[in-house]
Short mmCIF file of C-alpha atoms in Angstrom, two decimals:
data_model
loop_
_atom_site.label_atom_id
_atom_site.label_comp_id
_atom_site.label_asym_id
_atom_site.label_seq_id
_atom_site.Cartn_x
_atom_site.Cartn_y
_atom_site.Cartn_z
CA MET A 10 0.13 -0.02 0.06
CA ILE A 11 1.26 3.45 -0.77
CA SER A 12 0.76 5.90 1.82
CA LYS A 13 0.46 9.54 0.88
CA VAL A 14 2.41 12.46 1.78
CA LEU A 15 0.57 14.79 3.62
CA THR A 16 1.25 18.75 2.84
CA ASP A 17 1.70 20.52 5.56
CA SER A 18 -1.60 21.90 5.43
CA GLU A 19 -3.11 18.62 5.91
CA LEU A 20 -1.16 18.30 8.79
CA VAL A 21 -1.61 21.71 10.14
CA ARG A 22 -5.50 20.64 10.12
CA ASP A 23 -4.92 16.75 11.22
CA TYR A 24 -2.53 18.49 14.49
CA ILE A 25 -5.50 21.22 15.37
CA SER A 26 -7.90 18.15 15.49
CA GLY A 27 -5.56 16.49 17.82
CA ASP A 28 -3.04 14.79 16.40
CA GLU A 29 0.30 15.22 17.79
CA VAL A 30 1.28 12.77 15.71
CA ALA A 31 1.01 15.11 13.11
CA LEU A 32 2.81 18.05 14.81
CA GLU A 33 6.25 15.45 14.88
CA LYS A 34 6.27 14.70 11.50
CA LEU A 35 5.78 18.56 10.65
CA ILE A 36 8.94 19.22 13.32
CA HIS A 37 10.88 16.62 11.59
CA ARG A 38 10.31 17.97 8.28
CA HIS A 39 11.34 21.53 8.49
CA LYS A 40 14.41 20.90 11.56
CA GLN A 41 17.05 21.06 9.69
CA LYS A 42 15.87 24.73 7.98
CA ILE A 43 14.84 26.19 11.01
CA TYR A 44 17.35 24.75 12.65
CA ALA A 45 19.74 25.90 10.35
CA PHE A 46 18.50 29.67 9.81
CA ILE A 47 18.66 30.01 13.44
CA TYR A 48 22.40 29.29 13.57
CA SER A 49 23.12 31.13 10.71
CA LYS A 50 22.04 34.33 13.02
CA VAL A 51 23.26 33.55 16.67
CA PHE A 52 26.19 31.13 15.82
CA ASP A 53 25.96 29.01 18.81
CA ARG A 54 24.37 25.85 19.37
CA ASP A 55 23.48 26.11 22.96
CA VAL A 56 20.66 29.72 21.90
CA THR A 57 19.69 27.94 18.82
CA GLU A 58 18.12 25.01 20.45
CA ASP A 59 16.70 27.75 22.93
CA VAL A 60 14.99 29.94 20.16
CA PHE A 61 14.82 26.11 18.24
CA GLN A 62 12.42 25.27 21.24
CA ASP A 63 10.40 29.10 22.10
CA THR A 64 9.87 28.88 18.31
CA PHE A 65 8.10 25.67 18.42
CA VAL A 66 6.39 26.55 21.91
CA LYS A 67 4.83 29.08 20.27
CA VAL A 68 3.61 27.67 17.15
CA ILE A 69 2.10 25.25 19.43
CA LYS A 70 0.12 28.14 21.33
CA THR A 71 -0.59 29.40 18.27
CA LEU A 72 -2.50 26.21 16.91
CA LYS A 73 -4.20 25.28 19.95
CA LYS A 74 -5.43 28.93 20.32
CA GLY A 75 -6.79 28.27 16.60
CA ASN A 76 -5.47 31.85 15.94
CA TYR A 77 -3.57 30.44 12.36
CA ASN A 78 -4.93 31.14 9.54
CA GLU A 79 -3.74 29.30 6.22
CA GLU A 80 -2.93 32.61 4.67
CA GLY A 81 1.26 31.81 4.12
CA LYS A 82 2.98 28.67 4.39
CA PHE A 83 3.60 26.76 7.27
CA LEU A 84 7.49 27.01 7.33
CA PRO A 85 7.93 30.61 5.98
CA TRP A 86 5.08 31.06 9.61
CA VAL A 87 7.50 29.29 11.69
CA ILE A 88 10.42 31.55 10.01
CA ARG A 89 9.56 34.15 10.60
CA ILE A 90 8.53 33.57 14.18
CA SER A 91 12.21 32.21 15.31
CA HIS A 92 13.46 35.50 13.46
CA ASN A 93 11.52 36.98 15.77
CA LEU A 94 12.74 35.30 18.61
CA VAL A 95 16.83 36.14 17.18
CA ILE A 96 15.97 39.45 16.94
CA ASP A 97 14.18 39.17 21.04
CA HIS A 98 17.46 37.13 22.08
CA PHE A 99 19.65 39.84 20.60
CA ARG A 100 18.29 42.55 22.28
CA ARG A 101 17.80 41.03 25.52
CA ASN A 102 21.81 40.60 25.27
CA GLN A 103 22.12 44.37 24.31
CA ARG A 104 20.56 45.89 28.07
CA MET A 105 22.34 42.75 29.48
CA PRO A 106 25.21 41.44 28.15
CA ILE A 107 26.52 37.42 28.79
CA PHE A 108 30.02 37.34 28.87
CA LYS A 109 30.74 33.43 28.67
CA VAL A 110 33.87 31.89 30.91
CA LYS A 111 35.90 29.87 28.81
CA ASP A 112 38.60 27.81 30.10
CA ASP A 113 41.78 29.51 29.98
CA PHE A 114 40.35 32.76 30.29
CA ASP A 115 38.26 34.32 33.57
CA ILE A 116 37.08 37.39 33.27
CA LEU A 117 37.68 39.10 36.41
CA SER A 118 41.33 38.63 35.58
CA VAL A 119 41.01 41.95 33.00
CA LEU A 120 37.66 43.38 34.45
CA THR A 121 38.86 46.18 36.92
CA ASP A 122 36.82 48.91 39.13
CA GLY A 123 38.03 52.31 38.66
CA SER A 124 37.20 53.28 41.92
CA ARG A 125 40.39 53.46 44.41
CA HIS A 126 39.77 51.35 47.37
CA ALA A 127 39.89 52.99 50.66
CA GLU A 128 43.68 52.54 51.58
CA SER A 129 44.75 53.40 47.90
CA GLN A 130 42.90 56.79 48.26
CA MET A 131 44.60 57.77 51.57
CA ILE A 132 48.04 57.65 50.09
CA LYS A 133 46.95 59.57 46.86
CA ASP A 134 45.33 62.10 49.62
CA GLN A 135 48.61 61.71 51.70
CA ILE A 136 50.68 61.90 48.39
CA GLU A 137 49.44 65.43 47.06
CA VAL A 138 49.82 66.92 51.10
CA ASP A 139 53.39 65.83 50.99
CA LEU A 140 54.14 66.96 47.34
CA GLY A 141 52.05 70.26 49.04
CA LYS A 142 54.29 71.33 51.31
CA LEU A 143 57.26 70.37 49.08
CA ILE A 144 55.92 73.65 46.28
CA LEU A 145 56.03 75.46 48.63
CA GLN A 146 60.03 74.87 49.61
CA LEU A 147 60.76 76.16 45.81
CA PRO A 148 61.54 79.99 45.52
CA ASP A 149 58.78 81.73 44.10
CA ASP A 150 59.08 82.15 40.30
CA GLN A 151 59.61 78.59 40.31
CA ARG A 152 56.60 77.67 42.13
CA GLU A 153 54.21 80.66 40.43
CA VAL A 154 55.24 78.48 37.37
CA LEU A 155 54.36 74.84 38.67
CA GLU A 156 51.01 75.38 40.06
CA MET A 157 50.25 77.57 37.03
CA ARG A 158 51.36 74.49 35.37
CA LEU A 159 49.67 71.38 37.09
CA TYR A 160 47.27 72.69 38.90
CA ARG A 161 45.69 75.77 36.47
CA ASP A 162 46.71 73.85 33.53
CA LEU A 163 47.60 76.77 31.64
CA SER A 164 49.89 76.36 28.40
CA PHE A 165 53.48 78.43 28.58
CA LYS A 166 52.44 80.66 27.12
CA GLU A 167 49.44 82.01 29.16
CA ILE A 168 51.55 80.95 32.02
CA SER A 169 54.82 83.57 29.84
CA GLU A 170 51.75 86.17 29.23
CA VAL A 171 50.84 86.21 33.29
CA THR A 172 53.94 86.24 34.96
CA ASP A 173 55.04 88.85 32.13
CA VAL A 174 58.50 86.95 30.89
CA SER A 175 59.51 85.14 27.82
CA ILE A 176 58.06 81.06 26.97
CA ASN A 177 61.63 80.28 27.46
CA THR A 178 61.78 81.73 30.63
CA ALA A 179 58.84 80.04 32.30
CA LEU A 180 60.09 76.56 30.75
CA GLY A 181 63.30 77.05 32.56
CA ARG A 182 61.64 78.13 35.84
CA MET A 183 59.40 75.10 35.13
CA ARG A 184 62.32 72.44 34.95
CA TYR A 185 64.27 74.42 37.84
CA ALA A 186 61.06 73.87 39.97
CA LEU A 187 61.22 70.31 38.52
CA ILE A 188 64.82 69.98 39.61
CA ASN A 189 64.41 71.26 43.16
CA LEU A 190 61.46 69.43 43.78
CA ARG A 191 63.68 66.05 43.30
CA LYS A 192 66.25 67.16 45.37
CA LEU A 193 63.45 68.51 48.16
CA ILE A 194 61.79 64.81 47.71
CA LYS A 195 65.25 62.97 48.27
CA LYS A 196 66.42 65.17 50.97
CA ASN A 197 63.16 64.62 52.96
CA ASN A 198 63.24 61.74 51.86
CA VAL A 199 59.59 61.09 50.95
CA ILE A 200 58.14 58.09 49.14
CA LEU A 201 55.77 59.59 46.39
CA THR A 202 54.39 56.66 45.09
CA ASP A 203 51.73 54.48 46.11
CA MET B 9 44.84 34.97 -10.51
CA THR B 10 43.88 35.56 -7.17
CA LYS B 11 42.50 31.91 -5.96
CA ASN B 12 39.28 32.62 -3.32
CA TYR B 13 39.73 30.47 0.01
CA THR B 14 36.88 30.48 1.61
CA PRO B 15 37.22 29.40 5.44
CA GLU B 16 36.45 26.00 6.06
CA LYS B 17 32.83 24.86 7.94
CA VAL B 18 33.08 24.15 11.72
CA VAL B 19 29.75 23.46 11.14
CA SER B 20 28.31 20.41 8.55
CA GLN B 21 25.31 20.96 7.53
CA ASN B 22 23.95 17.20 8.60
CA LEU B 23 25.21 18.47 12.63
CA LEU B 24 22.64 21.26 11.91
CA GLN B 25 20.04 19.72 14.31
CA PRO B 26 18.09 20.10 17.04
CA LYS B 27 19.22 17.74 19.83
CA GLN B 28 16.50 14.73 19.93
CA GLU B 29 16.22 15.93 23.65
CA THR B 30 14.70 19.35 22.14
CA ILE B 31 12.08 17.75 20.45
CA ASP B 32 10.72 15.29 22.57
CA PHE B 33 10.65 18.35 24.89
CA ILE B 34 8.40 20.20 22.28
CA LEU B 35 6.52 17.05 21.43
CA ALA B 36 5.89 16.72 25.23
CA TYR B 37 4.91 20.37 25.61
CA SER B 38 2.32 20.20 23.01
CA LYS B 39 0.89 17.06 24.45
CA ALA B 40 0.81 18.37 28.07
CA LEU B 41 -0.76 22.06 26.57
CA ARG B 42 -4.44 22.47 26.68
CA ILE B 43 -6.10 26.49 26.33
CA PHE B 44 -9.23 26.37 26.50
CA ASN B 45 -10.61 29.95 25.11
CA CYS B 46 -13.27 31.61 27.50
CA GLU B 47 -14.63 34.84 25.62
CA VAL B 48 -12.12 36.73 25.37
CA VAL B 49 -9.80 35.29 27.24
CA SER B 50 -7.95 32.42 26.91
CA PHE B 51 -6.59 29.78 29.52
CA GLU B 52 -3.59 28.17 29.09
CA LEU B 53 -2.60 24.52 31.20
CA VAL B 54 0.66 22.70 31.11
CA LEU B 55 -0.66 19.19 32.50
CA ASN B 56 2.20 17.08 34.65
#
């Protein structure tokens, strides 16, 4: 006896009528195309399995609710559902990116918290206080240039205009300021690193 | 003429199939799901 191959529409109709085997046939007929379509978008086997499963959960619900209409073909309709679910997947991941841990790579080794912890902050504050005291010991003209450059972020051209000296003089004063600062650091045995 | 090479496909077409357990789950879900339409509201019931 030759068994007739049922069309998708007939299988859908049978499934809606309560024939669960019809769904099995539909899945086996189209599983590879649907799976390959999803995989071509997400490139991840686990995600593909999830989207494939969710696609058919949606298909089942729609068919059982009687909301399916025969305007389109079954396969393009299922592909459209999976396409929408793939979009949902990417939207969800955009909001909440997932980083998968690989065997030889620990994400925590490269992720750092930019903020300083309490001890580090205290050391930084202390360094700034010490540096401020050392700067106060510099000759006035050198201290003036150094403060304008470091703390007020003025260019040497601006410093030369404010102090009414040439740029070269301002540069020279800055150079001597740094040399003298290093001497003071050495003399006072101050550690300026954290 | 420059020969263009395409990268070797990591996944064979034959392997692009869902796992049997995924299909089993879908079929079991289908058997367990009952939907009752009550006017504008529809109730979904999943039987174990």
